[in-house]
XYZ file of C-alpha atoms in Angstrom:
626
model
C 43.739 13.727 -18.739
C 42.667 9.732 -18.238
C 39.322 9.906 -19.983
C 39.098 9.978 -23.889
C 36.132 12.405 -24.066
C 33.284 13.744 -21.496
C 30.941 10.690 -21.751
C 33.650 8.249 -20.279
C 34.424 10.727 -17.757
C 31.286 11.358 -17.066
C 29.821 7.219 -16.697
C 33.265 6.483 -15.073
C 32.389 9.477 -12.041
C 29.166 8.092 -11.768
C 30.036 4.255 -11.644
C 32.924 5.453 -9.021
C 30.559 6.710 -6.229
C 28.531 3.488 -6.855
C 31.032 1.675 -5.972
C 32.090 4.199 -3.166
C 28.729 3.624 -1.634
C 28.742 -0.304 -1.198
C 27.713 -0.997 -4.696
C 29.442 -4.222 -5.539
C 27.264 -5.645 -8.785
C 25.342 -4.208 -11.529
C 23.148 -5.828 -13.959
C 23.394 -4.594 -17.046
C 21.432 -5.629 -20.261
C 22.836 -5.073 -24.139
C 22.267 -1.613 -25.537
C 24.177 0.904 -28.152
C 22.671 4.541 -25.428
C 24.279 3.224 -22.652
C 27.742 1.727 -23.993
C 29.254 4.658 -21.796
C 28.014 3.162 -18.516
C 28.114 -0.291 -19.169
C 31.885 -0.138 -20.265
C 32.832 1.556 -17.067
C 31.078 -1.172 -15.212
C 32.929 -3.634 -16.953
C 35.921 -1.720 -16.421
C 35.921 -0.953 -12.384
C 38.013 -3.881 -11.003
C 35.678 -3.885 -7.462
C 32.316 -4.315 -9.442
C 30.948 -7.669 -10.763
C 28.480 -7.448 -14.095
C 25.700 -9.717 -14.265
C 25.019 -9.236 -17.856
C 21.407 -10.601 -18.698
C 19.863 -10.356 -22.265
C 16.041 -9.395 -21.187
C 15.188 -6.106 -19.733
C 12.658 -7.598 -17.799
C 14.690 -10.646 -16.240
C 17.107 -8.287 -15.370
C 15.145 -6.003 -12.863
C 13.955 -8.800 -11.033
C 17.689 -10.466 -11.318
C 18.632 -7.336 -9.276
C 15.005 -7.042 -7.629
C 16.022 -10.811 -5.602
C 19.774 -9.644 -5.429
C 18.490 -7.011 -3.437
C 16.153 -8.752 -1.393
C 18.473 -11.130 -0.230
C 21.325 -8.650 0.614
C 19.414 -5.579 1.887
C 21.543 -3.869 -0.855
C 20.858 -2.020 -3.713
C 22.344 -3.716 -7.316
C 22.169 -0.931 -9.802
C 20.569 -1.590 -13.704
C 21.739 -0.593 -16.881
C 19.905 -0.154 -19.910
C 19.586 1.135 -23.442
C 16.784 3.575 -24.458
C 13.247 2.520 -25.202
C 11.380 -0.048 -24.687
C 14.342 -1.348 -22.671
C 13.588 0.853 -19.899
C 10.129 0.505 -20.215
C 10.847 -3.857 -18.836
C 11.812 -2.687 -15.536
C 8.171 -1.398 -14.854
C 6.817 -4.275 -13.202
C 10.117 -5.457 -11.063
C 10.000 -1.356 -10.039
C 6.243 -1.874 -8.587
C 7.033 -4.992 -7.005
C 10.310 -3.016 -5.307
C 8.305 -0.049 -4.571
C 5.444 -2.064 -2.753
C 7.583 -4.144 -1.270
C 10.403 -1.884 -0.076
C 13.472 -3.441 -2.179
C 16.501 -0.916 -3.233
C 16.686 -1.263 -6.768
C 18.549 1.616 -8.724
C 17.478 2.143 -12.716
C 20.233 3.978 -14.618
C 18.119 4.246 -18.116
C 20.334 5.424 -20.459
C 18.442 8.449 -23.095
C 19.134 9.686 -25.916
C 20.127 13.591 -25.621
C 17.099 16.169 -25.103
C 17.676 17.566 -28.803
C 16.085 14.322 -29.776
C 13.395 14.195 -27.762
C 9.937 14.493 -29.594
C 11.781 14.719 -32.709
C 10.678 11.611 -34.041
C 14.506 10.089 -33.869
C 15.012 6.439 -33.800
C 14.534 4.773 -30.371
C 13.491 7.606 -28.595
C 10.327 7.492 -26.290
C 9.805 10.195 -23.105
C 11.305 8.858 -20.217
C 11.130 11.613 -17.831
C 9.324 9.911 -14.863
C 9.061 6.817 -16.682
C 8.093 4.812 -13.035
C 5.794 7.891 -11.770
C 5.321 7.612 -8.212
C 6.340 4.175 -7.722
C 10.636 5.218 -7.330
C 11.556 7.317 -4.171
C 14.154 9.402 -6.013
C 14.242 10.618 -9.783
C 15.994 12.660 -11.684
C 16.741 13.097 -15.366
C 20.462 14.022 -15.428
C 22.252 16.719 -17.367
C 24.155 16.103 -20.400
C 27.473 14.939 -19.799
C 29.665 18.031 -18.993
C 33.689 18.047 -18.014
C 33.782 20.729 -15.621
C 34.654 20.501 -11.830
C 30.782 21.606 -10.931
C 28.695 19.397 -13.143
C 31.069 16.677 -11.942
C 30.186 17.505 -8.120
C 26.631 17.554 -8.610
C 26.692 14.050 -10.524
C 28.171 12.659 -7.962
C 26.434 13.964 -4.904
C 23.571 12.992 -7.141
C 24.501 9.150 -7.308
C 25.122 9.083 -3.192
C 21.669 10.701 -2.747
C 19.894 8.081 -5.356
C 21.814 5.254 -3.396
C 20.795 6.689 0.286
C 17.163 6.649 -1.064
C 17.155 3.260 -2.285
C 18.558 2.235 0.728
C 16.761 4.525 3.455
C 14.170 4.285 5.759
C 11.801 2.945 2.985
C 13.779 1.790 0.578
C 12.487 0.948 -2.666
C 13.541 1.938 -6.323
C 15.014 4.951 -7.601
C 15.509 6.154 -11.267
C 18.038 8.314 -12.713
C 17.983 9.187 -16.719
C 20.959 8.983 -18.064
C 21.182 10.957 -21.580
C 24.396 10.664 -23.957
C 25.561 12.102 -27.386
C 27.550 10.360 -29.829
C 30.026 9.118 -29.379
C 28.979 6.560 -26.982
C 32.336 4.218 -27.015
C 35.942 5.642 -25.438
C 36.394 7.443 -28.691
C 39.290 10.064 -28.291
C 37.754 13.961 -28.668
C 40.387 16.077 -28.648
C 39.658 18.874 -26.248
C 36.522 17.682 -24.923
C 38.396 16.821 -21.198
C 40.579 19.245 -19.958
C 43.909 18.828 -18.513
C 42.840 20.520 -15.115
C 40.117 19.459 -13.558
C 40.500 18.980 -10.063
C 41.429 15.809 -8.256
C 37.922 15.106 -6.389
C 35.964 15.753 -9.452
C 37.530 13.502 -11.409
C 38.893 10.756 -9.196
C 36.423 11.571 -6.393
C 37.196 11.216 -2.426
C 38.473 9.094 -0.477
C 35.477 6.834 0.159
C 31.905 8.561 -1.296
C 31.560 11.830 -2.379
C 28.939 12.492 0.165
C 28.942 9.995 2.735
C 25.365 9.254 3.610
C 24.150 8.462 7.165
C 20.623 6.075 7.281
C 18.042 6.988 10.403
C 15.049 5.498 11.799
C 12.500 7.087 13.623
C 11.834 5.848 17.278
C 9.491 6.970 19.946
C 10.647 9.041 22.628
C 11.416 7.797 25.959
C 7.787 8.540 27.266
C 5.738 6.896 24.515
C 7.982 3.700 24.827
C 7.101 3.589 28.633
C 3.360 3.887 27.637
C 3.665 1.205 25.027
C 5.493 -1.093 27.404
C 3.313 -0.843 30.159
C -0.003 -1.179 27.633
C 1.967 -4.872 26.175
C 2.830 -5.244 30.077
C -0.680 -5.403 31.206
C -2.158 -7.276 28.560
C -2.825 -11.116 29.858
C -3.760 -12.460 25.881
C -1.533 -10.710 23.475
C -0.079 -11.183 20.157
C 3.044 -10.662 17.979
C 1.979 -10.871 14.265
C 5.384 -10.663 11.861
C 4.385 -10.729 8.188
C 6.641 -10.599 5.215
C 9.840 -8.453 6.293
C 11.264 -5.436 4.491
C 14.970 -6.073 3.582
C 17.380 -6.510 5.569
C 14.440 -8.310 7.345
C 14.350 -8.284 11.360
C 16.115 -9.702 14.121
C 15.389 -12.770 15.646
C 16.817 -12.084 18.678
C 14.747 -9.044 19.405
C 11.906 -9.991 18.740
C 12.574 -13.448 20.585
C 13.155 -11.104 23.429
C 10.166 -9.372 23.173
C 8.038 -12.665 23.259
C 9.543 -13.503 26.510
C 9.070 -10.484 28.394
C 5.004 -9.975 27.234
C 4.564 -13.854 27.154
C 2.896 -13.382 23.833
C 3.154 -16.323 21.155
C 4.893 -14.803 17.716
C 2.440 -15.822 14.247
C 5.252 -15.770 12.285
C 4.909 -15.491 8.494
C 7.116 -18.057 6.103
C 8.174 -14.983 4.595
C 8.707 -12.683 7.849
C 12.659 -14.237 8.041
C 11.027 -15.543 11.697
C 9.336 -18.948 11.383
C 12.363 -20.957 10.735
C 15.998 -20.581 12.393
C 17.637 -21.635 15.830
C 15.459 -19.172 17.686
C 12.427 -21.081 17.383
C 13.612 -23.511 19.831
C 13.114 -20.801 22.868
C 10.777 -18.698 21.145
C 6.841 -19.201 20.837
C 6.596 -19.240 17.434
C 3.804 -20.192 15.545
C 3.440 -20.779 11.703
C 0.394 -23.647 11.379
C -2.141 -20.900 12.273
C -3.780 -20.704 8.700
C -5.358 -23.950 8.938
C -7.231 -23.188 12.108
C -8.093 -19.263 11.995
C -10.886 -17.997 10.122
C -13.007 -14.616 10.494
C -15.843 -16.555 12.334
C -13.519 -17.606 15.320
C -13.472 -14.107 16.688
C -15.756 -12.105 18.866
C -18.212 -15.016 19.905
C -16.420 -18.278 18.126
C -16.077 -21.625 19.506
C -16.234 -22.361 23.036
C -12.903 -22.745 24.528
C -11.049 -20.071 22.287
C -10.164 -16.690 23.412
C -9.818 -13.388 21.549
C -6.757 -11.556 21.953
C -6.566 -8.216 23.719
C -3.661 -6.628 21.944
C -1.932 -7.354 18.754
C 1.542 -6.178 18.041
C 2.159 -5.849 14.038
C 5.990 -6.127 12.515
C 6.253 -6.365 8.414
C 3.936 -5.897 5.912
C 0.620 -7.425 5.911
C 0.350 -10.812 6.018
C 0.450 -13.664 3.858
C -2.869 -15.354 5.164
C -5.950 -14.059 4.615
C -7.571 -16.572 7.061
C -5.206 -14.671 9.905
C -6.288 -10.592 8.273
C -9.757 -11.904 8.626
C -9.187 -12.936 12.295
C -7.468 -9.701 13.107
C -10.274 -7.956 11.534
C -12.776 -9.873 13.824
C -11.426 -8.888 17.254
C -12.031 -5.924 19.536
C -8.257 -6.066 20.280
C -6.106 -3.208 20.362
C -3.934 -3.564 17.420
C -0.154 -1.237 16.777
C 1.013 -1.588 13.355
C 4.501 -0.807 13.636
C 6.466 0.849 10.672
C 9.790 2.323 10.146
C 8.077 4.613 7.374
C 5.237 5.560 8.764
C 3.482 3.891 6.083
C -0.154 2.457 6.562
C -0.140 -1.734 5.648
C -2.978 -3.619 7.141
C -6.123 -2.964 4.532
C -8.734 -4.821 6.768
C -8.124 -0.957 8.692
C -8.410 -2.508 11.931
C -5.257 -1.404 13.634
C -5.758 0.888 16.212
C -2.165 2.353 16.659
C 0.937 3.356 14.365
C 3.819 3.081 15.921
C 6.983 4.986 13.240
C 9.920 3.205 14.609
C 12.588 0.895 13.249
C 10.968 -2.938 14.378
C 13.988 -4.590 15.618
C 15.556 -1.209 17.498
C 11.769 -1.258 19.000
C 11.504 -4.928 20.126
C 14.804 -4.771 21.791
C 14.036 -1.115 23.721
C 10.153 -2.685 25.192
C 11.864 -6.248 25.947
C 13.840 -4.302 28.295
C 10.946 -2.239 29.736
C 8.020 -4.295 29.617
C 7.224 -5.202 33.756
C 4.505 -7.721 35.033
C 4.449 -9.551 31.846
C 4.397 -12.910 31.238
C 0.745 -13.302 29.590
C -1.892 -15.819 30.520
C -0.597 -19.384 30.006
C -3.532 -20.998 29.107
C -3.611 -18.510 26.100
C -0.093 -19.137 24.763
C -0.731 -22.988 25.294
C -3.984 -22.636 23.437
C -1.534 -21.337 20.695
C 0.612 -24.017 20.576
C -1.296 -26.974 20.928
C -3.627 -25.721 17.612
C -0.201 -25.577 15.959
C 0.768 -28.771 17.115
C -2.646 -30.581 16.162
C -2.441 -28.798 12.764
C 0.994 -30.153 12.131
C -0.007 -33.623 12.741
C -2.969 -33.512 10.882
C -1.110 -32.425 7.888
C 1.237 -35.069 8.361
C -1.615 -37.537 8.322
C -0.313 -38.953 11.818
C -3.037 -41.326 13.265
C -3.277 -39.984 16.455
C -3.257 -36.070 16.156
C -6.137 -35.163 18.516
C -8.455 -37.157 20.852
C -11.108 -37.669 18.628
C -11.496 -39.124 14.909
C -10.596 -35.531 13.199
C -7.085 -36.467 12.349
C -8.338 -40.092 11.083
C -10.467 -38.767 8.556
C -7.751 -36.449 7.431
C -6.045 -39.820 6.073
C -8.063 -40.191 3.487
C -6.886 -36.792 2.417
C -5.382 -37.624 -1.357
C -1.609 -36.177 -1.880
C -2.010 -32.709 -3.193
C 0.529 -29.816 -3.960
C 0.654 -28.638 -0.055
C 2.424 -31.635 0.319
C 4.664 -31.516 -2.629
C 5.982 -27.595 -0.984
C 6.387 -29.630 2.609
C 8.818 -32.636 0.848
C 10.710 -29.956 -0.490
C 11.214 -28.205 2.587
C 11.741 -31.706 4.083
C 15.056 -31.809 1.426
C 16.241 -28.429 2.007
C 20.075 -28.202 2.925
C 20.899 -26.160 6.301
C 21.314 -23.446 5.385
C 19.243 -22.779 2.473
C 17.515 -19.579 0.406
C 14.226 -20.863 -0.395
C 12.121 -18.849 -2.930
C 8.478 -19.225 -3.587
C 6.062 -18.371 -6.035
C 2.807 -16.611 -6.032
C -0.084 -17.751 -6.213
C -0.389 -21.166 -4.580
C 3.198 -22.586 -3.666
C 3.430 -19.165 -1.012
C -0.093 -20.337 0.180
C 1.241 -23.961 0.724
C 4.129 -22.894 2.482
C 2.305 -20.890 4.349
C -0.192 -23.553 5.404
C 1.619 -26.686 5.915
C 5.405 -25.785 6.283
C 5.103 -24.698 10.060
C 8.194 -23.483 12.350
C 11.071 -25.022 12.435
C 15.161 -24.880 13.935
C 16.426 -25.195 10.047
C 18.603 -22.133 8.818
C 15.698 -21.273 5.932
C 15.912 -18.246 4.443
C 12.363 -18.206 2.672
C 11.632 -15.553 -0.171
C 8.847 -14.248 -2.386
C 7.697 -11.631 -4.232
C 4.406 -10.119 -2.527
C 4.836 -6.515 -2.665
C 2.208 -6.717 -6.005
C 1.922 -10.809 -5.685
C 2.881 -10.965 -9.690
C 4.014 -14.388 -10.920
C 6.100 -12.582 -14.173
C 9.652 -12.597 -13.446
C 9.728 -15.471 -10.545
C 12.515 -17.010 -11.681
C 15.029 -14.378 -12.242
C 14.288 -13.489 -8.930
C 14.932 -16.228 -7.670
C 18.502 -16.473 -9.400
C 18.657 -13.213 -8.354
C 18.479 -14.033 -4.740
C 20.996 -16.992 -5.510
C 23.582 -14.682 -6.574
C 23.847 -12.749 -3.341
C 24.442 -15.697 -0.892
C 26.093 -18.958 -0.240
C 23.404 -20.862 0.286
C 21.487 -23.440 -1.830
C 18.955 -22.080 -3.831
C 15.614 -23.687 -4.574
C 12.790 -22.251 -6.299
C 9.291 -23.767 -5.787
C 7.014 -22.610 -9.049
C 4.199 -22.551 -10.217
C 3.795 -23.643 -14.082
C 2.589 -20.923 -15.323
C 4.681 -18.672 -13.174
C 7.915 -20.418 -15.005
C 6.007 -20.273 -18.352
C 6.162 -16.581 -17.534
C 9.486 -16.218 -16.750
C 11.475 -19.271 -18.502
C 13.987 -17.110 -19.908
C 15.135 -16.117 -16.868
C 16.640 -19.521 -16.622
C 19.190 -17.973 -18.948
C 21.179 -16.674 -15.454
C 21.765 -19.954 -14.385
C 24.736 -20.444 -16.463
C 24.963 -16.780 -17.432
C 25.136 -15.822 -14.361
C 27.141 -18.680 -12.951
C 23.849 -19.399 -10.271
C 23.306 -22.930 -9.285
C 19.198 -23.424 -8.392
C 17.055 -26.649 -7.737
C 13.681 -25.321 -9.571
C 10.841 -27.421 -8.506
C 7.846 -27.001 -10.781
C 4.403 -27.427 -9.281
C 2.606 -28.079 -13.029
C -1.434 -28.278 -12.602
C -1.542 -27.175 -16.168
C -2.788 -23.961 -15.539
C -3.977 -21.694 -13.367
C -4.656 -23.609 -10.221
C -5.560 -21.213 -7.625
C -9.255 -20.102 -9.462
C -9.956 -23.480 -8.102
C -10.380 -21.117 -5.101
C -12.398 -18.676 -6.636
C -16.498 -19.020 -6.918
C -15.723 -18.809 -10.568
C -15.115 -22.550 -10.495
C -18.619 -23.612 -10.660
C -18.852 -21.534 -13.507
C -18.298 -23.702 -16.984
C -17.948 -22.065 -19.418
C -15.915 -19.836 -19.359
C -13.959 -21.341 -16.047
C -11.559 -23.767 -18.117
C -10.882 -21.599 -21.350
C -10.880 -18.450 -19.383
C -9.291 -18.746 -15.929
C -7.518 -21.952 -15.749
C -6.175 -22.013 -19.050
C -4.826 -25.760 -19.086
C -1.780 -25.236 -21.534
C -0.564 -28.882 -22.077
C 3.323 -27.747 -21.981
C 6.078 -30.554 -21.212
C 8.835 -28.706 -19.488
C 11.956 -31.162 -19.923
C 12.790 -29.402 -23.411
C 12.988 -26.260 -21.411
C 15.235 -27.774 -18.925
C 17.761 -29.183 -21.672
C 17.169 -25.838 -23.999
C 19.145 -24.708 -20.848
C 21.354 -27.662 -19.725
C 19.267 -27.890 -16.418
C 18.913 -31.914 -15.063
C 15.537 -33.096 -15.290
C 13.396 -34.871 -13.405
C 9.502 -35.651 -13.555
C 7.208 -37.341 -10.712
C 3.762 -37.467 -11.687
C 1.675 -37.273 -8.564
C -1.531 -37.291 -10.103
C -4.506 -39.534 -8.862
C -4.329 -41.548 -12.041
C -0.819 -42.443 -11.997
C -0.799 -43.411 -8.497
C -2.927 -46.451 -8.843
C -0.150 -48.420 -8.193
C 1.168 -46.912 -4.926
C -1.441 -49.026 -2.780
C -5.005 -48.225 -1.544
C -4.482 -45.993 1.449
C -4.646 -42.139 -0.032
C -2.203 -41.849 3.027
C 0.298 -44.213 2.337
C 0.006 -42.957 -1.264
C 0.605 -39.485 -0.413
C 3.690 -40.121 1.926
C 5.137 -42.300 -1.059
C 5.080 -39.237 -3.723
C 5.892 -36.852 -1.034
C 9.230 -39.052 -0.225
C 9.370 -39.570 -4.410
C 10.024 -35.245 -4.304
C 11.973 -35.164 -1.458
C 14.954 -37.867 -2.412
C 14.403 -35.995 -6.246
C 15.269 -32.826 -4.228
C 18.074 -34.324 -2.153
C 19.608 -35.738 -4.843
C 19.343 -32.186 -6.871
C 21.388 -30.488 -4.358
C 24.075 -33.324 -3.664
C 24.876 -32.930 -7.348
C 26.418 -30.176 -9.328
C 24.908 -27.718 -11.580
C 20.936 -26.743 -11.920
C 18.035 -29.172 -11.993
C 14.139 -28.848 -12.413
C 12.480 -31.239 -10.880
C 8.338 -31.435 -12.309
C 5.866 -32.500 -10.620
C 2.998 -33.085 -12.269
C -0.618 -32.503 -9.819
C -4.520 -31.958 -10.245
C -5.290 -28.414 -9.033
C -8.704 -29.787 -8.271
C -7.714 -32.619 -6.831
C -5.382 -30.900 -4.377
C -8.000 -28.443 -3.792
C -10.223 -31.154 -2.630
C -7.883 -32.499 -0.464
C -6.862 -29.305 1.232
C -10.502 -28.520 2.244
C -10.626 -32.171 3.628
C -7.720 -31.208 5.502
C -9.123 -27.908 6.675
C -12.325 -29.146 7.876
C -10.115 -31.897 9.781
C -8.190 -29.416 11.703
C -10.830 -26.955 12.244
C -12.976 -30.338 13.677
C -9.913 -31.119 15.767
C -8.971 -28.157 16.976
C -12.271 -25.830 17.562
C -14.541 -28.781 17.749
C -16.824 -28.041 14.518
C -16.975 -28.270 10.632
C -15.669 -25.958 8.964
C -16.033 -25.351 4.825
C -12.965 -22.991 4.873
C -10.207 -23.709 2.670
């Protein structure tokens, strides 16, 4: 006998086929329930334990792990309330198809609605948000309770990790006593080998699938992409492990068709974008207006091909929506993503298997040339434009974008500017994704960007973020919103905790920014009090509460009064002020938060400048977009 009594036995068999699936970290969180399963964590020599003091920080910790590495990192918590903190990082997995495993330890059934200390129902705690559930049986050390526990941890891993993945959930009840206690008699001497120790390599070894269409659909999709002259390849925010490059790379140069390539889509920066058509500017210049009959000079597309979930740009859905083009939304799942309902086709197939099969089938392609260089030269215009370069376009658009004051699209672009190669770049919701999305356009740099938009929360950010950080090499830089790391500050806890090195750069408009967006603006009261909730928080005691470097550029109109006349020459000044802060945060050791201080209106002010500039520029006409 190696176990002291049947709870060690039984959270050492389960931990085992964790491991003996790929599992090669855990989060785990403080708790007296499940002491059984954290100990043999702690205990497997092949498993590394993020320990992390908040419930909450904790899911996302393992929500970002798993986003970064395609691979499930298991949680373990006490009973309660505890459990009830992985809620939100469980919708955001669910929606966005991240593996994430909750092993909730519970208090044993006898307690249940008895009133005992601690104890709250968590039988299908998550509801329908977890693929896979189940609410485990008491600890038992017998040879059959032992095979169905494990075959029961392989399945919950498959699941996480299948064709959509997402979070799974298994309830974990123990008795006293929780800690390797000896119980004499409660393991006995003969159990068998593979219920105890296991198998060599996982109890049941699961095999992942993806649908694909037979050989006769994919020669009726390929010849459909083939005779399109004006097509499109739309890739919005990928599901982990994201998609390849290469294939879809491929793909573009067999149809001809230009790639709008969302920051988060893993396609719009990397090496491939110097042979590929890839465009990522296209949110300044779309809008729902320019299809059917738009501007003179600008074509409609006559088939759209979708990859990832929906996109990050409204301005683009709107397009899409607009057109009479024949649209396939490709998923491995099945599932439906596109809520403007305008795609006309679902294609159930694995993306990148998919791209690589039609590249190779697709005859007489090639596209209409004017059409992919109407792609590229918006994109190119666009770029200059928000780069305030003099001579953008023929015509006095991109001069009047000059007097465009700095605003926060430009602090995202300096940081991207500073990133190292390679890089994981995280971004938060609400307006830093929206920057990035606007005004950080393709490019060759190894950028690995990241976000949360499965439910587009801005609670647990950071720890996601750190998170992310933990499964890679790369530098890690979080761009944040204020309130978003107001939300979320004690996830900054993992950076030394956790042993995670970040660059945070906090975008502080002192409050909620984005309603500047909203039509609720003009409304005052309750617009200030209500919505943008100005807050008047100094963030450099948060960064030495925990030993991050600081650093604070104010970029606001006010304090630049001394950085010359020209709102141009003012904005490139702050915008090199964040990127040298953001250099130099990366060149040294340890964690830094670099603030930068902004008016939300002020920026907003300046990006509709902007917009109307490009949308002059490029289609000819004003535009009050933004």
């Amino acid at each position: 006998m190696t176990a002291p009594n049947r709870n060690v036995l039984w959270a050492t068999a389960l931990v085992d086929e964790l491991v003996a699936a790929g599992v090669d970290a855990v989060v785990a969180s403080p708790g007296s329930r499940s002491t059984p399963l954290t100990v043999a964590a702690a205990g497997h020599e092949e498993l590394r334990v993020f320990s992390q003091l908040d419930e909450r920080s904790a899911a996302y910790f393992a929500l970002g792990r798993a986003r970064r590495t395609g691979r499930v990192t298991p949680l373990i918590c006490t009973s309660g309330t505890a459990a009830a903190n992985y809620h939100p990082a469980v919708m955001e997995a669910s929606e966005a198809r991240v593996p994430l495993l909750a092993l909730t330890a519970d208090r044993p059934p006898e307690l249940r609605d008895s009133g005992a200390n601690q104890t709250a129902d968590q039988e299908k705690l998550y509801g329908d948000a977890v693929r896979f559930y189940k609410d485990l049986p008491e600890p038992a050390a017998n040879d059959r309770a032992l095979r169905s526990l494990r075959t029961t941890v392989a399945r919950a891993v498959g699941a996480a990790e299948g064709a959509e993945p997402g979070p799974v959930h298994l309830n974990v009840p123990f008795a006293k006593p929780l800690e390797p206690t000896p119980v004499p008699d409660d393991v006995p001497d003969d159990l068998p080998e593979a219920a105890e120790h296991g198998r060599d390599g996982p109890y049941v070894d699961v095999t992942p699938g993806a649908p694909e269409p037979g050989d006769d659909e994919l020669r009726a999709l390929a010849a459909e992409l083939g005779d399109a002259d004006r097509g499109l390849i739309v890739a919005g925010p990928a599901d982990p492990p994201g998609i390849d490059s290469e294939s879809v790379t491929a793909l573009a140069h067999a149809t001809g068709f230009p790639v709008l390539s969302d920051p988060l889509s893993g396609l719009r920066y990397g090496g491939h974008t110097r042979v590929a058509p890839v465009i990522g500017n296209y949110d300044a210049y779309l809008s729902a207006d320019l299809a059917g009959d738009g501007p003179e000079g600008w074509s409609d597309p006559d088939l759209v091909f979708r990859l990832g979930a929906s996109p990050t740009s409204k301005r683009l859905r709107k397009y899409l929506a607009g057109t009479d083009a024949a649209q396939y939304q490709v998923d491995p799942a099945g599932g439906w993503r596109e809520a403007e309902f305008a795609a006309t086709d679902l294609v159930v197939a694995e993306p990148s298997r998919l791209c690589a099969r039609l590249s190779r089938l697709v005859a007489g392609g090639g596209g209409d040339g004017g059409w992919r260089a109407q792609w590229e030269e918006a994109d190119r215009v666009a770029q200059a434009i928000h780069a305030r370069e003099e001579e953008a376009s023929g015509d006095s658009a991109a001069t009047d974008a000059t007097d465009a004051a700095f605003h926060e699209g430009d602090a995202v672009r300096a940081v991207a500017d500073a990133l190292p190669d390679p890089a994981t770049l995280f971004v938060s919701n609400s307006m830093p994704v929206r920057d990035l999305d606007r005004f950080v356009g393709a490019t060759t740099a190894n950028v690995t960007a990241l976000g949360n938009r499965g439910v587009s929360g801005i609670d647990g950010i950071v720890s996601s973020a750190l998170g992310a950080g933990s499964g890679t090499t790369d530098d890690l830089t979080l761009v944040v919103g204020d309130l978003a790391l107001y939300h979320d500050s004690n996830g900054l806890l993992a950076a030394d905790r956790c042993d995670v090195d970040v660059t945070v750069v906090a975008v502080n408009n002192d409050g909620g920014g984005i309603f500047h967006k909203l039509p609720i603006e003009s409304f005052e009261p309750p617009f200030t009090e209500s919505f943008k909730t100005p807050h008047g928080l100094d963030f450099e005691p948060l960064a030495a509460l925990h030993g991050l470097a600081y650093e604070r550029i104010d970029a606001r109109p006010d304090a630049l009064a001394d950085r010359g006349d020209d709102p141009a020459e003012r904005a490139a000044a702050v915008a090199e002020d964040v990127t040298a802060a953001v250099a130099r945060a990366h060149e040294a050791p340890g964690s830094h938060l670099v603030e930068v201080e902004t008016d939300a209106e002020a920026s907003h002010r300046a990006r509709e400048a902007l917009a109307a500039a490009v949308d002059r520029a490029v289609h000819g006409r004003e535009s009050d977009a933004s």
